[in-house]
Structures are given as structure tokens and as C-alpha cells.
């Protein structure tokens, strides 16, 4: 199988250009060259489209069959559809977990998909509410066997070094199908309304067509696996204890989080974000009905919520990169709550759709950042079960929120609030969204107090200040090619020795050339700046002040900061960027944080202005990883506060553990020149190397099933803790 996989579709790695130079490997194209990958990817895409259409159709069917009943009955009918999708996992999980690994995964998928096909066709034919619930329960029960088999198949057909990219492709296919499904269902609903007879049954045609399409997607999946069975191993991949049900994961996860306040806050934040999104989806059917937008309007709102969710998951790691991820995480939850509050009082469909998009967007941002932060905080031995618990909890909360929303909307009912001559109508669905918004704001406040250190909290006005200053909303980022690692610290000699050992490790891991450089740089401008800022030590007993210019006048703190920024601009333009564009590894001692710590915290200058000036000078280049060697200050500008300098380095690292790792300097043996890099830092480096140079050195690509968020956060799952 391995040999066939390597040769089936052409060369597995990159090639050479016409002039013989090495051509960078494209992981996606390497995957597409594998025939069985192409087939299963196409099947996943079609199945995802069918699944979303099926969810739209079944919830719309429940509402349509109870349209003559009260709002409470309609809400209960829609909730019943979602609850029957959740029930099998709680009731049959242990049985499925015991049997799934004992069956041939290819046979399991083919038989299970054909059963699901028959069940969805039966829903379309009978068009009856009770059978809808029974069939949905049976479909989800079958899925307990087929879904683990599909995940195992996906892992087995993809080369290990390409699995992270494969998971991203799978994730995009799953969530990218949402807007397409919403658009298709809206077009079907509109067409059925145009050709209908006006008897109130116009939606039935669109629902039946969507159900038939969903059934057909299961058939496509079964046929794909059947005809590709010789390319797919039939023996299940070994798993730790097999598949466990959601209930057992919840019990284990709660016991773990009980003694972890920080992890508990992250978990509550993630759950709160998805609860807000699920509540919006669940109540959307009734909410849109109060706006008189029909089934087509429901599909539009459904689609924009999940489109926003997908965009948020993709943009979350990149948006406002200079703001600590913890602050972005907590603010995003609060913004989702505000969007829900606004949505609850809107009576215009277009504005309500825009607000629904914002709910999904901010929920997606908080989910992906929270998931990543959890990856950096969990020990290796616990990471697998903690992520399984988080993902299972998200699924449970999402489905419960979708299920509870309609029923709660029906119970709350419609109320008119008089404000003088103004009458404000609050519908049951609107009040449900109002409750969800309040809950999200409370979760945001709780997470902020627990997750973000008080001294590094980013207030809303700070974010607005960044935006007003035309900052780095999307421009500041790592290079995307090569690998840029910075070593910071208050002891220049120790940081340089650590950087040398770090470079040795990176050569072993990546097999790529490593450029070791420093600031002030070795450019002509850098040597001049070094002479000005770091002159030769004065004679013993001399009273000469700090750095001086040619006339002997002292160089002020503002001038020194600008000189450092000018050197940094030239250094990046002539040394660092060319090396990164050549896909080399760059290890640099001292970068932007040095200016913030020494000139900002140490000499009382505005650290935010120093940061933005350096971003402008370097065209927004940020390191992929910053290692802070924590040690006392050995040399500082005249008048600088050494303790403030040291606290500044630690504060920067504490605010963004996804981009920093702290190494206690007292643990480094000053008598040796090697062996300074700890296993924690090595794991972080291995993750980065696997991402930028797939298959290089000894770095292994992340492994695991294509779970939600796996592609975007695969690196986080393998990273070490934030303090080494």
C-alpha cells in the first residue's frame, strides 16, 4: 500500500524547475496525485453537501408538518429532530465503541451508507413526523459505526507527513458545503413556491427533493468505497481503548477540569461560543417565520451562520495578530453576544441576516483560538483525551442549543413593550436570542477574568486605537515561507549561546540551511547603530554617560528606539526576508520585543508606538516562534529599570503563549555550549518544521482523525507547554 501510494499519481514530492533549481513541494498537489484520496475527497464533499441539505430539510419538515399548531408545538417539533440526532450517541455509544473496531471498515461504510440511503428515502416517501424521528435515530445509530470507520480510512490513505493538510482539505469541504447547501435549499424553496398551488404545501416539494439528494449522497459514498476497496486497508487502526461514548468522555473531562481553573475558563469560553451559534441555528426556523421570509429565508440564515463560523475559524489565527490571542478569544465571545442582542430586536430580514453572520463569525474566531490555546496548555499524556472531551462537548452543546432553542421560543411567547408611543414587539424567538446574548456576555466576562492576566488585558479602546492607527489588522504575520525563530532575553551573551544551540537543533530537525543573525545587525547600518548604542565600555572610574553622538551629546531614548527600528528595517529587507523566501530557517537574537522591553518598559516610552513603528519598518514581519530566555539584565540603556525590562519580556510571553515559550535562564548550564534546548522547545520546533517543511528531518506530521478544527489546529495538538 505504501509503495502504491507513493507512485500512483506521479512524484510524491516537489520537483525541479526548468533551470534545475529545487521547486518547493506543494502538499495539496501531492495529495491530489493519490487516486484514492481524490475519490474519497469527492465523496466527502458530496456527502457534506447532502448532510447539510438533510439537516435543513428535516428541520423544515418538522416545522411544515406542525405549521397549523402553536409556536410552542412547532418549536418542540424542531427540537425533537435535533434531540433524536443526539440520543444514539448517549444510549448506544458503548455498544458501538465495542464493535466498531472489530469490523472491516470498508464493509462497515458500504453497508452503513446504504442503510442511511434507504432511511432518508423512507422519510421522503412517508413524509410523517413520527417516522421522521424514528428514521433520524436509526441514521445516527448507524453513523456511530460508519463515522469512526471513515475517519480510520482517511488516516490510512494519507501519508503521515501530509495528514495535517489532508485534515484542512476535509475541514474546508465539510464547512464549505454549508453556504452551497443553503443556497440550493433556498432556490428549491423559491422554485416550489413559484410553481405551487397556494395551498400551504409549497415547501414540501423542496424538502422532498433535498431529502432525495441527501439519500443519493450516501449512495455516492458507498459506491466510492466499494470501487476503491482494494486501495483501502480493511484492518482497523489501533486505537487507545477504542471509541468511547460521549458520556464517558464528559465524566473524565469534568474530573480533569475540576482542578484546572485556566483550562476550565478556556473550556467554558469555547462551549459558550458554540452554544451561542447553536442557539441561533436552532431558533432560526421560527425567527425567520416571524419575519415572514419562509423556508428560503431560513436556509439563508442557516447558511450565513455556518459560513461566518467557517470564515471565523480560518481568520481567527490571523486577525489582529498583534493583540494577545487570549484577549481576542474573550472579546470574540462578547461580540457574538452583542450580535445576538442586536439580532433579537431586529424586524428586518436583511439586517437580521447580517447579524446572524456576525454571530457565526465571532463564534468561529473564539472556537479556533480557544482550541489552539488548550493545545498549548495540556500535557502530552493528556492531550488526546482532553481534545476528545472538548470536541464531544462542543457537539453535545451545539446540538442541545439547537434543540432547546425552538422549545424555549415557544414557551416564552410574544410580548409587546410600550415605550411611550413606540411599541416594541418581542417575539419568542427574539427573546430566546436575547437570553443567548446575555449568556454569551457573562461567559465573556468570566473568561476574561480567568484567562487574561490583568496587566496584559486588551481593552476595546485599545483595539479601536489599533484600527484607527491603520495597524496590522491583516498585514502583520509570519512570512508563510521558511521558518523565522527569535531568541529574546535580557542577557545578551546567554541569548546568543542559546540561539547557537537552537540553530543546531533546527539543522537536525529540518535538514535546511539555518541563518543565524542578531540585532544590532551585521549590516553596514547595523554596525553604525551598534557603535552608537553599544560603545566600548568606559575606563574604570569613568563618569561618561550612556551612548553619545559624534559631538558628545547623549543619545535620547526616542532617538535610540528609532535607530534600532531603522537597523531592523534594513536587517529584515537585506538578510531575513531573502533567507525566508529561499525557504531557509532564520534564527535571530533580539527583535521587536527587545525595543519594547528596553526602550519601552525600561525607559518609559510608549511600547505600543514602538511596536507599530517596528511593524511599519519590517512590513509586518512577525516571528513564527519567540523563545524568551528569562534571566537578569546584564546591560541596559542609561537610566533603564532592569526589573521593568525583565517583567516586560515575561508579560509579552504570558499574553501570547501560542507564539512564545519561556526558558528559565537559571536552568541553563553556563559551562556548556550545547544541549540547552529542552524537550518542550524541541516539540514546538518539530511542529513548526513539520508545517513549513513537510517530511523533513525527524519531524512527524500530526496524526489523528479529521475532526472539526483538526486541520487548522493540528500544530497546536503537538506543541509543548508555553513554559519550558
PDB file of C-alpha atoms in Angstrom, residues 16 158 179 270 384 412 642 653:
ATOM      1  CA  UNK A  16      12.649  20.886 -10.228  1.00  0.00           C
ATOM      2  CA  UNK A 158      -2.954   9.742   3.546  1.00  0.00           C
ATOM      3  CA  UNK A 179     -23.386  28.019   2.009  1.00  0.00           C
ATOM      4  CA  UNK A 270     -15.406  27.542  23.814  1.00  0.00           C
ATOM      5  CA  UNK A 384      -5.726  13.055  23.229  1.00  0.00           C
ATOM      6  CA  UNK A 412     -41.552  32.491  26.030  1.00  0.00           C
ATOM      7  CA  UNK A 642      16.247  46.365  34.923  1.00  0.00           C
ATOM      8  CA  UNK A 653       5.202  35.846  26.589  1.00  0.00           C
TER       9      UNK A 653
END
